Tab-separated table of C-alpha atoms in Angstrom:
chain	number	residue	atom	x	y	z
A	1425	MET	CA	103.696	41.411	108.257
A	1426	SER	CA	101.869	42.775	105.286
A	1427	VAL	CA	100.610	45.832	105.081
A	1428	ASP	CA	97.528	47.047	103.540
A	1429	TYR	CA	98.187	49.678	100.786
A	1430	TYR	CA	94.740	51.416	100.720
A	1431	GLU	CA	95.116	52.033	105.203
A	1432	LEU	CA	98.924	53.292	104.198
A	1433	LEU	CA	97.611	56.091	101.896
A	1434	GLY	CA	94.442	56.354	104.286
A	1435	VAL	CA	91.815	56.189	101.408
A	1436	ASP	CA	88.963	54.033	101.290
A	1437	ARG	CA	89.506	50.965	98.710
A	1438	ALA	CA	87.356	52.444	96.083
A	1439	ALA	CA	88.687	55.414	95.834
A	1440	SER	CA	89.514	56.859	92.703
A	1441	GLN	CA	92.572	57.347	90.696
A	1442	ASP	CA	93.112	60.455	91.903
A	1443	ASP	CA	91.989	60.238	95.341
A	1444	ILE	CA	95.057	58.041	95.174
A	1445	LYS	CA	97.168	60.346	93.353
A	1446	ARG	CA	96.186	63.100	96.165
A	1447	ALA	CA	96.795	61.481	99.148
A	1448	TYR	CA	100.506	59.412	97.881
A	1449	ARG	CA	101.486	63.279	97.105
A	1450	ARG	CA	100.306	64.700	100.556
A	1451	LEU	CA	102.220	61.672	101.861
A	1452	ALA	CA	105.423	61.353	100.334
A	1453	ARG	CA	105.831	65.299	100.910
A	1454	GLN	CA	104.760	64.892	104.554
A	1455	LEU	CA	107.568	61.358	104.283
A	1456	HIS	CA	110.373	63.056	102.241
A	1457	PRO	CA	113.961	62.197	103.695
A	1458	ASP	CA	115.077	65.993	103.031
A	1459	ALA	CA	111.861	67.237	105.042
A	1460	ASN	CA	112.739	64.268	108.117
A	1461	PRO	CA	116.598	64.801	108.280
A	1462	GLY	CA	117.761	61.395	110.732
A	1463	ASP	CA	114.229	59.626	110.731
A	1464	PRO	CA	114.547	56.228	110.055
A	1465	ALA	CA	110.593	55.232	110.697
A	1466	ALA	CA	109.748	58.366	108.348
A	1467	GLU	CA	111.928	56.823	105.303
A	1468	GLU	CA	111.125	53.458	105.870
A	1469	ARG	CA	107.647	54.745	105.728
A	1470	PHE	CA	108.708	56.899	102.628
A	1471	LYS	CA	109.378	53.774	101.109
A	1472	GLN	CA	105.798	52.041	101.674
A	1473	VAL	CA	103.868	54.926	100.743
A	1474	ALA	CA	105.994	55.013	97.295
A	1475	ILE	CA	105.495	51.528	96.681
A	1476	ALA	CA	101.689	51.521	97.096
A	1477	TYR	CA	101.141	54.267	94.893
A	1478	GLU	CA	102.956	51.860	92.299
A	1479	VAL	CA	100.684	48.971	92.655
A	1480	LEU	CA	97.609	50.992	93.568
A	1481	SER	CA	98.102	53.978	90.473
A	1482	ASP	CA	98.066	50.603	87.931
A	1483	PRO	CA	94.798	49.447	87.400
A	1484	ASP	CA	96.018	46.304	86.621
A	1485	ARG	CA	98.235	45.718	89.473
A	1486	ARG	CA	95.583	47.247	91.447
A	1487	ALA	CA	93.155	43.740	90.572
A	1488	ARG	CA	96.032	41.472	91.510
A	1489	TYR	CA	96.611	43.326	94.444
A	1490	ASP	CA	92.266	43.283	94.915
A	1491	ARG	CA	92.638	39.596	94.504
A	1492	PHE	CA	95.699	38.208	95.998
A	1493	GLY	CA	97.519	41.196	98.353
A	1494	PRO	CA	101.105	42.394	97.821
A	1495	GLU	CA	102.242	39.109	96.193
A	1496	GLY	CA	99.686	39.615	93.249
A	1497	GLY	CA	100.176	43.266	93.066
A	1498	ALA	CA	104.521	43.950	93.471
A	1499	GLY	CA	106.011	44.510	89.819
A	1500	VAL	CA	109.362	42.748	89.404
A	1501	GLY	CA	112.715	43.447	88.426
A	1502	ASP	CA	112.507	46.358	90.242
A	1503	PRO	CA	113.539	46.481	93.826
A	1504	PHE	CA	112.358	50.145	95.123
A	1505	GLY	CA	108.851	49.156	93.316
A	1506	PHE	CA	108.960	52.663	91.096
A	1507	GLY	CA	108.645	51.302	87.683
A	1508	GLY	CA	107.068	53.555	85.684
A	1509	GLY	CA	106.099	55.858	88.420
A	1510	LEU	CA	109.158	57.299	89.216
A	1511	GLY	CA	108.168	60.756	87.250
A	1512	ASP	CA	105.047	61.299	89.422
A	1513	LEU	CA	107.273	61.035	92.309
A	1514	PHE	CA	109.741	63.568	90.608
A	1515	ASP	CA	105.814	65.533	89.848
A	1516	ALA	CA	105.403	65.482	93.901
A	1517	PHE	CA	108.292	67.090	94.799
A	1518	PHE	CA	110.142	69.340	91.695
A	1519	GLY	CA	106.613	70.050	89.470
A	1520	GLY	CA	107.280	67.775	86.971
A	1521	ASN	CA	109.597	64.905	85.698
A	1522	PRO	CA	112.908	65.482	84.442
A	1523	PHE	CA	112.501	62.760	82.600
A	1524	SER	CA	110.465	63.848	80.233
A	1525	SER	CA	111.729	65.946	78.052
A	1526	GLY	CA	114.424	63.697	76.820
A	1527	GLY	CA	117.084	65.648	77.514
A	1528	GLY	CA	119.556	64.287	79.743
A	1529	GLY	CA	117.576	65.809	82.966
A	1530	ARG	CA	117.223	69.409	81.829
A	1531	GLY	CA	113.766	70.089	81.990
A	1532	ARG	CA	110.928	70.654	79.680
A	1533	GLY	CA	112.325	73.463	77.859
A	1534	PRO	CA	114.333	76.816	78.271
A	1535	ALA	CA	113.205	78.652	80.995
A	1536	GLY	CA	114.099	82.320	79.360
A	1537	PRO	CA	115.179	85.566	80.613
A	1538	PRO	CA	114.405	86.487	84.662
A	1539	ARG	CA	111.502	88.668	85.583
A	1540	GLY	CA	112.518	92.276	86.311
A	1541	ALA	CA	112.016	94.063	90.072
A	1542	ASP	CA	109.145	95.391	91.589
A	1543	LEU	CA	108.964	99.055	91.979
A	1544	GLU	CA	107.258	101.399	94.882
A	1545	ALA	CA	105.761	104.720	94.932
A	1546	VAL	CA	103.960	107.275	97.676
A	1547	VAL	CA	101.600	109.469	96.055
A	1548	ASP	CA	99.703	112.103	97.812
A	1549	LEU	CA	96.457	113.385	98.169
A	1550	ALA	CA	94.042	115.988	98.683
A	1551	PHE	CA	90.774	114.552	100.760
A	1552	GLU	CA	88.373	115.129	97.430
A	1553	GLN	CA	90.731	113.445	95.332
A	1554	ALA	CA	90.838	110.208	97.463
A	1555	VAL	CA	86.559	110.804	97.311
A	1556	PHE	CA	86.343	111.688	93.659
A	1557	GLY	CA	89.345	110.105	91.835
A	1558	VAL	CA	91.970	111.879	90.166
A	1559	GLN	CA	94.829	110.928	87.312
A	1560	VAL	CA	98.067	111.679	89.455
A	1561	PRO	CA	101.522	111.588	87.285
A	1562	VAL	CA	103.949	109.225	89.712
A	1563	THR	CA	108.335	109.084	88.683
A	1564	VAL	CA	110.658	106.134	89.089
A	1565	ARG	CA	114.452	105.585	88.718
A	1566	THR	CA	113.567	102.408	86.770
A	1567	ALA	CA	115.220	99.911	84.365
A	1568	VAL	CA	113.857	100.413	80.844
A	1569	VAL	CA	114.879	98.317	77.340
A	1570	CYS	CA	118.679	99.196	75.688
A	1571	ASP	CA	117.491	100.569	72.515
A	1572	THR	CA	120.428	99.901	70.780
A	1573	CYS	CA	120.731	96.203	70.938
A	1574	ALA	CA	116.772	96.063	71.539
A	1575	ALA	CA	116.952	94.485	75.387
A	1576	SER	CA	119.189	91.485	73.393
A	1577	GLY	CA	122.192	92.733	75.210
A	1578	ALA	CA	124.528	91.603	72.692
A	1579	ALA	CA	126.631	94.025	70.567
A	1580	SER	CA	126.098	95.070	67.001
A	1581	GLY	CA	126.515	92.170	64.689
A	1582	SER	CA	125.954	89.454	67.084
A	1583	THR	CA	123.288	87.008	68.890
A	1584	PRO	CA	123.444	85.640	72.235
A	1585	THR	CA	124.073	81.699	72.099
A	1586	THR	CA	122.733	79.103	73.794
A	1587	CYS	CA	124.380	78.038	77.244
A	1588	PRO	CA	126.769	75.407	76.591
A	1589	ASP	CA	126.342	74.543	80.855
A	1590	CYS	CA	122.190	74.077	80.932
A	1591	GLY	CA	121.892	73.761	77.263
A	1592	GLY	CA	119.416	76.691	77.329
A	1593	ALA	CA	117.443	75.478	80.058
A	1594	GLY	CA	118.143	77.685	82.733
A	1595	GLN	CA	118.960	75.350	84.818
A	1596	ILE	CA	121.518	73.031	85.804
A	1597	ARG	CA	120.216	69.844	87.479
A	1598	ARG	CA	122.438	67.471	89.598
A	1599	VAL	CA	121.549	63.393	90.393
A	1600	ARG	CA	122.546	62.443	94.010
A	1601	GLN	CA	122.084	58.860	95.452
A	1602	SER	CA	119.754	57.987	98.304
A	1603	LEU	CA	117.950	54.854	99.197
A	1604	LEU	CA	115.372	55.159	96.964
A	1605	GLY	CA	117.198	55.698	94.634
A	1606	GLN	CA	118.604	58.460	92.088
A	1607	MET	CA	116.909	61.701	93.366
A	1608	VAL	CA	117.416	65.082	91.083
A	1609	THR	CA	117.613	69.157	92.342
A	1610	ALA	CA	117.409	71.791	89.983
A	1611	GLY	CA	119.357	75.190	90.675
A	1612	PRO	CA	119.422	78.230	88.313
A	1613	CYS	CA	122.661	78.102	86.067
A	1614	PRO	CA	125.309	80.240	87.401
A	1615	ARG	CA	127.067	81.043	83.750
A	1616	CYS	CA	124.033	82.561	82.304
A	1617	GLY	CA	121.927	83.669	84.994
A	1618	ALA	CA	119.217	81.413	84.393
A	1619	SER	CA	118.475	83.148	81.318
A	1620	GLY	CA	119.575	80.043	79.168
A	1621	GLN	CA	121.236	82.364	76.688
A	1622	VAL	CA	125.056	83.882	77.252
A	1623	VAL	CA	126.343	87.490	75.524
A	1624	ARG	CA	129.552	86.710	74.073
A	1625	SER	CA	129.754	90.711	73.052
A	1626	PRO	CA	128.099	92.596	75.127
A	1627	CYS	CA	126.404	95.475	74.226
A	1628	PRO	CA	128.690	98.452	74.689
A	1629	ASP	CA	125.629	100.656	76.144
A	1630	CYS	CA	124.139	98.773	78.433
A	1631	ARG	CA	126.725	95.950	78.987
A	1632	GLY	CA	124.630	92.739	77.901
A	1633	GLU	CA	122.188	93.794	80.099
A	1634	GLY	CA	119.891	94.279	78.017
A	1635	ARG	CA	118.807	97.336	79.982
A	1636	ARG	CA	119.115	100.534	81.333
A	1637	SER	CA	118.427	102.566	83.852
A	1638	ALA	CA	116.736	105.741	83.317
A	1639	GLU	CA	113.403	108.157	84.723
A	1640	ARG	CA	109.860	107.173	83.979
A	1641	THR	CA	106.781	109.221	84.198
A	1642	TYR	CA	103.358	107.469	84.613
A	1643	THR	CA	99.553	108.641	84.837
A	1644	VAL	CA	98.167	106.625	87.776
A	1645	ASP	CA	94.632	106.128	87.875
A	1646	VAL	CA	93.285	106.848	91.349
A	1647	PRO	CA	89.717	105.073	91.614
A	1648	ALA	CA	87.315	107.261	93.184
A	1649	GLY	CA	86.907	105.641	96.891
A	1650	VAL	CA	90.574	105.026	97.710
A	1651	ASP	CA	91.706	105.377	101.436
A	1652	HIS	CA	94.599	106.446	102.845
A	1653	GLY	CA	96.851	103.795	103.259
A	1654	SER	CA	95.538	101.712	100.180
A	1655	THR	CA	98.344	99.947	97.669
A	1656	LEU	CA	97.239	100.341	93.473
A	1657	ARG	CA	99.150	97.482	91.328
A	1658	LEU	CA	100.451	99.072	87.867
A	1659	SER	CA	100.536	95.807	85.797
A	1660	GLY	CA	104.344	95.923	83.832
A	1661	ARG	CA	105.289	99.126	85.205
A	1662	GLY	CA	107.725	98.218	87.426
A	1663	MET	CA	111.707	97.012	85.904
A	1664	ALA	CA	112.227	95.687	82.733
A	1665	GLY	CA	113.795	92.044	83.372
A	1666	PRO	CA	117.341	91.207	82.053
A	1667	ARG	CA	118.074	90.735	78.006
A	1668	GLY	CA	114.331	90.193	76.956
A	1669	GLY	CA	112.773	89.420	80.633
A	1670	PRO	CA	109.256	90.766	81.424
A	1671	ALA	CA	108.920	93.908	83.475
A	1672	GLY	CA	108.213	93.693	86.883
A	1673	ASP	CA	105.101	95.998	88.416
A	1674	LEU	CA	104.674	99.422	90.184
A	1675	TYR	CA	102.891	99.244	93.232
A	1676	VAL	CA	102.074	102.672	94.199
A	1677	HIS	CA	101.151	103.452	98.091
A	1678	VAL	CA	98.172	106.348	98.610
A	1679	ARG	CA	98.687	109.395	101.443
A	1680	VAL	CA	95.467	111.065	101.737
A	1681	LYS	CA	95.993	113.727	103.954
A	1682	PRO	CA	93.017	115.052	106.537
A	1683	HIS	CA	90.109	116.805	105.701
A	1684	GLU	CA	89.864	120.367	107.597
A	1685	ARG	CA	86.309	119.223	108.819
A	1686	PHE	CA	85.199	115.883	107.924
A	1687	VAL	CA	86.368	112.827	109.315
A	1688	ARG	CA	86.089	109.330	107.291
A	1689	ASN	CA	84.305	106.106	108.555
A	1690	GLY	CA	84.600	103.686	105.408
A	1691	VAL	CA	82.205	105.260	103.966
A	1692	ASP	CA	80.447	107.347	105.183
A	1693	LEU	CA	81.239	111.384	106.099
A	1694	LEU	CA	80.769	112.756	109.811
A	1695	ASP	CA	81.157	116.035	110.819
A	1696	ASP	CA	79.752	118.167	114.037
A	1697	LEU	CA	77.762	121.447	113.270
A	1698	HIS	CA	77.470	123.586	116.221
A	1699	VAL	CA	73.799	125.542	116.432
A	1700	SER	CA	72.671	128.320	118.982
A	1701	ILE	CA	70.119	127.624	121.323
A	1702	THR	CA	67.847	129.363	119.909
A	1703	GLN	CA	68.800	128.101	116.197
A	1704	ALA	CA	68.066	124.348	118.278
A	1705	ALA	CA	64.682	125.302	119.755
A	1706	LEU	CA	62.990	127.497	117.050
A	1707	GLY	CA	65.050	125.550	114.079
A	1708	ALA	CA	66.424	126.796	111.296
A	1709	GLU	CA	67.531	126.577	107.669
A	1710	LEU	CA	71.136	126.839	106.843
A	1711	ALA	CA	73.477	126.676	103.851
A	1712	TYR	CA	75.892	123.886	104.577
A	1713	GLU	CA	78.715	123.133	102.467
A	1714	THR	CA	79.041	119.385	101.399
A	1715	LEU	CA	82.234	118.394	99.196
A	1716	ASP	CA	79.539	118.111	96.533
A	1717	GLY	CA	78.425	121.507	97.082
A	1718	ASP	CA	76.320	124.034	99.310
A	1719	GLU	CA	72.679	122.404	100.420
A	1720	GLU	CA	70.101	123.531	102.693
A	1721	LEU	CA	70.121	121.841	106.104
A	1722	VAL	CA	66.951	121.470	108.017
A	1723	ILE	CA	67.396	122.169	111.675
A	1724	PRO	CA	64.348	120.594	113.402
A	1725	ALA	CA	62.782	122.843	115.970
A	1726	GLY	CA	63.570	121.845	119.763
A	1727	THR	CA	66.778	120.259	118.022
A	1728	GLN	CA	68.614	118.073	121.660
A	1729	HIS	CA	72.025	118.626	121.707
A	1730	GLY	CA	73.471	114.695	119.574
A	1731	LEU	CA	70.742	114.926	117.850
A	1732	GLU	CA	72.579	112.984	114.463
A	1733	LEU	CA	70.891	114.046	110.849
A	1734	ARG	CA	72.172	112.013	107.527
A	1735	LEU	CA	72.293	113.091	104.319
A	1736	ARG	CA	71.769	110.383	101.749
A	1737	GLY	CA	74.561	109.500	99.338
A	1738	ARG	CA	76.695	112.485	100.256
A	1739	GLY	CA	79.416	110.241	101.848
A	1740	VAL	CA	82.687	108.212	99.899
A	1741	PRO	CA	81.714	106.222	96.736
A	1742	HIS	CA	81.655	102.237	97.342
A	1743	LEU	CA	84.769	100.905	95.763
A	1744	GLU	CA	83.734	97.753	94.304
A	1745	GLY	CA	80.031	98.433	93.436
A	1746	ARG	CA	77.551	101.911	92.800
A	1747	GLY	CA	76.472	104.227	95.142
A	1748	ARG	CA	77.692	105.884	97.901
A	1749	GLY	CA	77.946	106.494	101.476
A	1750	ASP	CA	76.895	108.979	104.182
A	1751	LEU	CA	77.350	112.638	105.176
A	1752	ILE	CA	76.280	111.978	108.768
A	1753	VAL	CA	76.137	115.411	110.707
A	1754	HIS	CA	76.140	115.695	114.324
A	1755	VAL	CA	74.105	118.545	115.762
A	1756	SER	CA	76.308	120.616	119.397
A	1757	VAL	CA	74.110	123.270	120.866
A	1758	ASP	CA	75.992	125.725	122.036
A	1759	VAL	CA	74.902	127.438	125.668
A	1760	PRO	CA	76.171	131.487	125.214
A	1761	THR	CA	78.579	132.994	127.276
A	1762	GLY	CA	79.178	136.955	128.370
A	1763	LEU	CA	75.847	137.792	127.874
A	1764	SER	CA	75.002	141.457	127.543
A	1765	LYS	CA	72.599	143.218	130.016
A	1766	GLU	CA	69.628	142.793	127.051
A	1767	GLU	CA	70.192	139.518	126.090
A	1768	GLU	CA	70.532	138.643	130.393
A	1769	GLU	CA	67.012	140.431	130.438
A	1770	VAL	CA	65.690	138.709	127.668
A	1771	LEU	CA	66.989	135.063	129.191
A	1772	ARG	CA	65.571	136.015	132.476
A	1773	ARG	CA	62.195	136.806	131.007
A	1774	PHE	CA	61.941	133.474	129.300
A	1775	ALA	CA	63.024	131.393	132.157
A	1776	GLU	CA	60.235	132.982	134.163
A	1777	LEU	CA	57.335	132.489	131.233
A	1778	ARG	CA	58.442	128.877	131.324
A	1779	GLY	CA	58.659	128.566	134.965
A	1780	ASP	CA	62.561	127.435	135.687
A	1781	GLU	CA	64.695	128.487	138.761
A	1782	VAL	CA	67.575	130.736	137.586
A	1783	GLY	CA	70.937	131.500	139.383
A	1784	SER	CA	71.200	135.265	140.439
A	1785	GLY	CA	74.289	136.297	137.752
A	1786	ASP	CA	76.457	136.348	140.278
A	1787	ARG	CA	79.719	134.007	139.035
A	1788	ARG	CA	80.812	134.259	142.942
A	1789	PRO	CA	79.910	130.828	144.830
A	1790	ARG	CA	77.741	131.268	147.668
A	1791	ARG	CA	78.876	128.245	149.447
A	1792	ARG	CA	80.950	125.011	148.918
A	1793	PHE	CA	79.555	122.044	149.109
A	1794	ARG	CA	81.150	119.052	150.693
A	1795	SER	CA	81.495	115.427	150.734
A	1796	ALA	CA	78.167	113.967	152.350
A	1797	ARG	CA	81.495	111.051	154.301
A	1798	ALA	CA	82.605	114.736	155.374
């Protein structure tokens, strides 16, 4: 029974070449024998998908297939129907055609020295430093370029040579047989460590590494508004790669000490302000200390407990954008305790003027209240 190649790839008959290629790559990754070990059905469908793509990816063969069906679209001489499309098969699995460089399957060119490792560090900031930003030094133990050999790893008067095992590619490709023919796998060259070069006369100071251990201090620009738990990335400030390889990155984790008064909520700051009942009732103008300095804070007459006063633009700067958050002041009205005789008389006179019923001032309870169910 013949199989519809378009249906097999899951594309419309009017599909573009790009649509066909994307569909093929998606299916090929799903059905590859390495991803489905011991599944003969997946292996058979993988082969059919490959044949369908080989036909439909060629405009002439696709045209013949559209007119005459599989008999008109199939190629001659290749039992699996791959023909010149074998490079696309490897491109789907290995990210490139191993035969395109003409180097006997060694890849496209030298891999080059490997990248250095990333580093991590921690900085502790005061609350104000996190809000307004600061420059802080960070010292790390790292790998730096060897000055003696200028990162080559070779002793004076000698130079690294091309690795004879991988031919400078840094990778060793191995060919194995499968139902689809020859399959190629690639891995780092064990002799040169994927650098593509070997050092026959190592530098005495770095022992052929091209780098040495040292302490380095970097200045970290902490942006205004950074929060506790944030991580800053310093590109290229990690360990130097062996034998001239690119350096890794330095990741700086930020820890912010809490403030004695303010609590951060996003870009806003929160604070509790305690006022007396006279200040709440009559109003007041207070010298209030913000992170930017003292400001006059107006307590309106008749302020109730729990009132929020908002100082615009006195919060935390936005990390990505302009402007700052607000400072939100929660007002707490304190009830006085331990009144003097004179203070108690004044309050009783005040209650009398307002017609408020008040107690006698005896702190001992005269009656115990019982539950209604008792």
